Coordinates of C-alpha atoms and ligand atoms in Angstrom, one line a residue:
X1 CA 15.7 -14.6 6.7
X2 CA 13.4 -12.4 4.7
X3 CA 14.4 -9.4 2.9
X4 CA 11.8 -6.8 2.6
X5 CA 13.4 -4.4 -0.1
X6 CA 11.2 -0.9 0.8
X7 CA 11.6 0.8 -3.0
X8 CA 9.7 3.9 -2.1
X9 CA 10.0 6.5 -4.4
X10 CA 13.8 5.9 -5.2
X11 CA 13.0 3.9 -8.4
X12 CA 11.5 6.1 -11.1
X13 CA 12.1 3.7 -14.3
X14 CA 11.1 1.0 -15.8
X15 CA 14.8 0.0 -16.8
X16 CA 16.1 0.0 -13.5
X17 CA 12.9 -1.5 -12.1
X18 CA 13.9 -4.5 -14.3
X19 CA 17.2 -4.8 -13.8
X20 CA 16.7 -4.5 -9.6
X21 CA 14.1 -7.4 -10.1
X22 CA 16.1 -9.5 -12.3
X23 CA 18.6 -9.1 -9.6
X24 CA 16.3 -10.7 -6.7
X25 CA 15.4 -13.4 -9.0
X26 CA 18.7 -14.4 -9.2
X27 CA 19.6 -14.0 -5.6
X28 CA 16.6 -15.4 -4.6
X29 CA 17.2 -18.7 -6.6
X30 CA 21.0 -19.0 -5.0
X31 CA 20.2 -18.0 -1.4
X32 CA 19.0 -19.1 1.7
X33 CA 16.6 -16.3 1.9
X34 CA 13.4 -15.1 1.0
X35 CA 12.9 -11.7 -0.7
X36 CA 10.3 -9.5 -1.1
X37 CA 10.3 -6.4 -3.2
X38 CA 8.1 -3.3 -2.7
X39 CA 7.8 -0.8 -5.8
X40 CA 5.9 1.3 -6.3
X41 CA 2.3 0.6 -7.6
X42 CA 3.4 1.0 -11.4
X43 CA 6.2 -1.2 -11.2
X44 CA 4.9 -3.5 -9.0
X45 CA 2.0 -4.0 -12.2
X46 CA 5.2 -4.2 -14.6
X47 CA 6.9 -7.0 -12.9
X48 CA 4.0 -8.8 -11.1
X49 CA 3.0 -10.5 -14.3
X50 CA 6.0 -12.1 -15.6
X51 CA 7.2 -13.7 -11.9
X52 CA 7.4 -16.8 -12.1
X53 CA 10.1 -16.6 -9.2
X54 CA 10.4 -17.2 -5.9
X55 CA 10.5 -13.3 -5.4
X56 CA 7.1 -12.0 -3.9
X57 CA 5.8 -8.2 -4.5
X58 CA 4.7 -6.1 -1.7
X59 CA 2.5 -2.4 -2.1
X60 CA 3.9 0.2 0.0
X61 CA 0.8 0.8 1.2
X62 CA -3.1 0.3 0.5
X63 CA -6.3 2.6 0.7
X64 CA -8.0 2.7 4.1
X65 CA -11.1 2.3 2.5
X66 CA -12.3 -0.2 -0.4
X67 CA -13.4 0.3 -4.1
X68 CA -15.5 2.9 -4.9
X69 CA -16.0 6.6 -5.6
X70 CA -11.8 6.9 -4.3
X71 CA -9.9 9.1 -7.5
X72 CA -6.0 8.1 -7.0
X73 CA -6.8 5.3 -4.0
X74 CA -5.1 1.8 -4.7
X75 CA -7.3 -0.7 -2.7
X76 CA -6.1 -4.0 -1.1
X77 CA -8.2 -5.9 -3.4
X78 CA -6.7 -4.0 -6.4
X79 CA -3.4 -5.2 -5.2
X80 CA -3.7 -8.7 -4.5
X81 CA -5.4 -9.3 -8.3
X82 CA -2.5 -7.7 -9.6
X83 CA -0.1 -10.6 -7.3
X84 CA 1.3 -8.7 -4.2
X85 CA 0.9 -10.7 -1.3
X86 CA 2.3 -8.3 1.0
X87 CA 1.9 -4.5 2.3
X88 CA 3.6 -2.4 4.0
X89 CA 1.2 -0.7 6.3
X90 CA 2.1 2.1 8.7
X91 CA 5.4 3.0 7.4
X92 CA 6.6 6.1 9.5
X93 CA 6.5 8.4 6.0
X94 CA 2.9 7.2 5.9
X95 CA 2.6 8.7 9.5
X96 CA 4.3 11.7 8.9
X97 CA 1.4 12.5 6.3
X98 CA -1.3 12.0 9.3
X99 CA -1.9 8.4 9.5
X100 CA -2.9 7.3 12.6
X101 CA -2.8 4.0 14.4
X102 CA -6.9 3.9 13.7
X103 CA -6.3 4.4 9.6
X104 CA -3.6 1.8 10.4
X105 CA -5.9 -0.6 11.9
X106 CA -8.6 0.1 9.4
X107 CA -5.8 -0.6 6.6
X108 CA -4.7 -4.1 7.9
X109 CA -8.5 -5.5 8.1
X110 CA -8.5 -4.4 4.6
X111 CA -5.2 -6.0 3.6
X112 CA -6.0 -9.4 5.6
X113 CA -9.8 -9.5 4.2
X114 CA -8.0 -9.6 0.5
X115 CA -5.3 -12.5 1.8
X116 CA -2.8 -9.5 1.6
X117 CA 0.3 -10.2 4.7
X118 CA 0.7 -6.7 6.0
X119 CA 3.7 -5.7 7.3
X120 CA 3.1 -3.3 10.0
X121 CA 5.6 -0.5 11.2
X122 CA 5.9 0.4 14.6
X123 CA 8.9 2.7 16.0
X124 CA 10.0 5.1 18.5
X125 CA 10.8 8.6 16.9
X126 CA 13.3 9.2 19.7
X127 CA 14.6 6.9 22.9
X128 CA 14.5 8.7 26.4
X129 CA 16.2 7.7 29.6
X130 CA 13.3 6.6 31.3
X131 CA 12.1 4.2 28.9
X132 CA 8.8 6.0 28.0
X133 CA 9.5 4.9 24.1
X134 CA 8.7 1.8 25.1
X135 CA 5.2 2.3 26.1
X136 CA 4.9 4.3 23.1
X137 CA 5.5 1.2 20.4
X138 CA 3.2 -0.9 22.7
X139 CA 0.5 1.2 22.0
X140 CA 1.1 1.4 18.7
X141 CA 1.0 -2.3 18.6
X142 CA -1.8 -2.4 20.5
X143 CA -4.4 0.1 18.9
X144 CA -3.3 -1.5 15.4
X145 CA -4.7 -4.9 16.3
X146 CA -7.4 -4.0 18.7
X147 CA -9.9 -5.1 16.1
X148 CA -8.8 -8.1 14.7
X149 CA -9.5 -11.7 15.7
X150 CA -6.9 -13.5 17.5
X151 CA -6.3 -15.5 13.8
X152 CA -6.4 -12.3 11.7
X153 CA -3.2 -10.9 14.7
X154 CA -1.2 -14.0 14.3
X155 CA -0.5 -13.1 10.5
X156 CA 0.7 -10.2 11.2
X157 CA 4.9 -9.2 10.7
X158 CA 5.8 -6.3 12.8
X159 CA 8.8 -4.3 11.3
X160 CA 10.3 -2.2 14.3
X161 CA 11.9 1.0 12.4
X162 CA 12.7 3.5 15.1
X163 CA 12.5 7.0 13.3
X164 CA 16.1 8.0 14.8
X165 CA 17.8 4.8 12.8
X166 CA 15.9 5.4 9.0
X167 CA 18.1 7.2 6.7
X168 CA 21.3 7.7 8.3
X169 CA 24.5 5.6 8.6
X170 CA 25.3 1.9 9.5
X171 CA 27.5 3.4 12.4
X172 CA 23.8 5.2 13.3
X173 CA 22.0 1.8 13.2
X174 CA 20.7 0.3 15.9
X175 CA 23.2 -1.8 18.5
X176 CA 22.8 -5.6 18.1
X177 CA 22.2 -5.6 21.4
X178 CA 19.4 -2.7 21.6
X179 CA 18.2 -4.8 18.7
X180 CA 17.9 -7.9 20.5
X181 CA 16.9 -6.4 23.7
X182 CA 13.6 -4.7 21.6
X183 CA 13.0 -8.1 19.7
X184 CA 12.2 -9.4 23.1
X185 CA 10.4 -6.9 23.7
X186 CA 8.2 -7.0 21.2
X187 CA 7.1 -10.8 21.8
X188 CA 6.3 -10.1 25.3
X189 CA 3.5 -7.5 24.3
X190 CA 2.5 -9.9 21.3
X191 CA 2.2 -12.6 23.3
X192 CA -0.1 -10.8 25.1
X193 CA -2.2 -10.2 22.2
X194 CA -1.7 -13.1 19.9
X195 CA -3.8 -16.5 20.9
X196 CA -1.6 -19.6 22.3
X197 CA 1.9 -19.5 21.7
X198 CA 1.6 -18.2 18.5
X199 CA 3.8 -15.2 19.7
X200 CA 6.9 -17.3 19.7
X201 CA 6.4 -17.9 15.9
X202 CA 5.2 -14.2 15.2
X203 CA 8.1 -12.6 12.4
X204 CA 9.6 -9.5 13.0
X205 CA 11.5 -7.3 11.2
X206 CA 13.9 -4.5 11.6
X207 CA 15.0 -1.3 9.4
X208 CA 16.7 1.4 9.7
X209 CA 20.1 1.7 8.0
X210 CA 20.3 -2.1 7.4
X211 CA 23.3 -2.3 4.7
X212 CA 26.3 -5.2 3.7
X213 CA 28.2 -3.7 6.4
X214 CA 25.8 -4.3 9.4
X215 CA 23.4 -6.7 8.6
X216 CA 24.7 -9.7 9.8
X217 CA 25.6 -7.8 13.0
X218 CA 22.5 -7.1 13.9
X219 CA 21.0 -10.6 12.4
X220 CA 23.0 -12.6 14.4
X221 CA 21.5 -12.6 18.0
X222 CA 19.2 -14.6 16.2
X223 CA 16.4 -12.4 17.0
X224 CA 15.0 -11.2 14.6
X225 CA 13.1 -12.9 11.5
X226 CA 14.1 -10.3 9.1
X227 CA 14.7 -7.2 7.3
X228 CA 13.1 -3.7 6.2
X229 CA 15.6 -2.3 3.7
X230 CA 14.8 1.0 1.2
X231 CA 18.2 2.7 0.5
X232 CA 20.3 -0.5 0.6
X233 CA 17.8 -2.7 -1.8
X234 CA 18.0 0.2 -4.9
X235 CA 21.6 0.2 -5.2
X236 CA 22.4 -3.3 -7.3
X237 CA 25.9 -4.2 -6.0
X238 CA 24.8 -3.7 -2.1
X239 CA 21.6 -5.2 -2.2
X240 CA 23.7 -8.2 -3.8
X241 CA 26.5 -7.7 -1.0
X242 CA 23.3 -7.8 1.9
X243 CA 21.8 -11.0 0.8
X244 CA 24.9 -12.6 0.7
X245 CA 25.7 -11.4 4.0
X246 CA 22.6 -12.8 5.0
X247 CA 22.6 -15.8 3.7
Ligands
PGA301 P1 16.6 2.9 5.0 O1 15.0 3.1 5.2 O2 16.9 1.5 4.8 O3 16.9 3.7 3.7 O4 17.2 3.5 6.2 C1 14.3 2.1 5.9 C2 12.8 2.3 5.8 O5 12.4 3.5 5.9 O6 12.1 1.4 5.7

């Protein structure tokens, strides 16, 4: 399983940063899982140098465009010689703020060209009776990878975080059996997109209200390669509680 702990702006110290990260390590170490922590980009410089772990960093996100005349832009090659080896790109607060499935495109050439895994959100705002949502993440999918070669899509990790399931309850979660039902979803359209049977192997990820209460729930159709995890992965004794539940 990996754990994807989402950071955003929750974290605001360099204390706590420390602590949260000497946390992973140790959980990391014990635990049948791999973990990956996204902080923000100062933290993410604080920590990066002294990991000797098996914890890897992620940014939240990276410019769309590269170096250059960019005030307050953190490029993808910025990030990797600092030691992240993920991103996050297309997380629905990034969305919100205007990006669109072309900036998102643009950002995962960017990430891949720097050796950067980018995590790429996709999710339905709402659901409606007649299925339409699903069309709507396919195209998502689909306009994010139009320009990539079939290698550059195979690297890709596809976090599904439907809008209506971030920041609520557990009880507000998806179903495991939605969950499942999506999952297979989702590697029907990537196998149409992803060279050979490379869709079968392709990880994906879900968040939205994962927590120690629901995770393995929702882990155990087996469908799914992972989590996406903000609130749940700042709080010490709960991310604790969701790896072990995981692991
Ligand atoms: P949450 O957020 O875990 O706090 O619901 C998930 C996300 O936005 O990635």
């Amino acid at each position: 399983m990996l754990i994807v702990g989402n950071w955003k702006a929750y974290v605001e110290d360099a204390g706590k940063a420390k602590k949260l990260f000497a946390l992973a390590k140790r959980l990391a170490s014990g635990n049948q899982v791999s973990i990956v922590l996204a902080p923000s980009a100062p933290f993410l410089g604080l920590l990066t140098p002294k990991n000797r772990s098996k914890v890897a960093f992620a940014a939240q996100d990276i410019s769309a465009m590269t170096g250059g005349a960019h005030t307050g832009e953190i490029s993808a090659q910025a990030y990797a010689a600092m030691g992240a080896t993920y991103v996050i790109i297309g997380h629905s607060e990034r969305r919100e703020g205007g990006e669109t499935d072309e900036i998102v495109a643009r950002k995962l050439e960017h990430a891949l060209a720097h050796g950067l895994t980018p995590i790429l959100c996709v999710g339905e705002r709402q659901r409606d009776p007649e299925g339409k949502y699903l069309a709507f993440v396919r195209g998502q999918i689909e306009r994010s990878l139009a320009a990539l070669s079939p290698k550059e899509r195979s690297k890709v990790i596809v976090a599904y975080e439907p809008l209506w399931a971030i920041g609520k309850t557990s009880e507000e979660a998806i179903a495991p059996t939605e969950l499942s039902e999506m999952a297979l979803y989702l590697r029907k359209v990537l196998a149409e997109l992803l060279p050979g049977k490379s869709a079968a192997r392709a990880k994906i990820l879900y968040g939205g209200s994962v927590d120690p209460e629901n995770a393995r729930a929702l882990a155990g159709g087996g469908s799914i390669d992972g989590f996406l995890v903000a609130r749940a992965s700042v709080e010490s004794e709960r991310f604790s509680a969701l790896v072990k539940a995981l692991a």
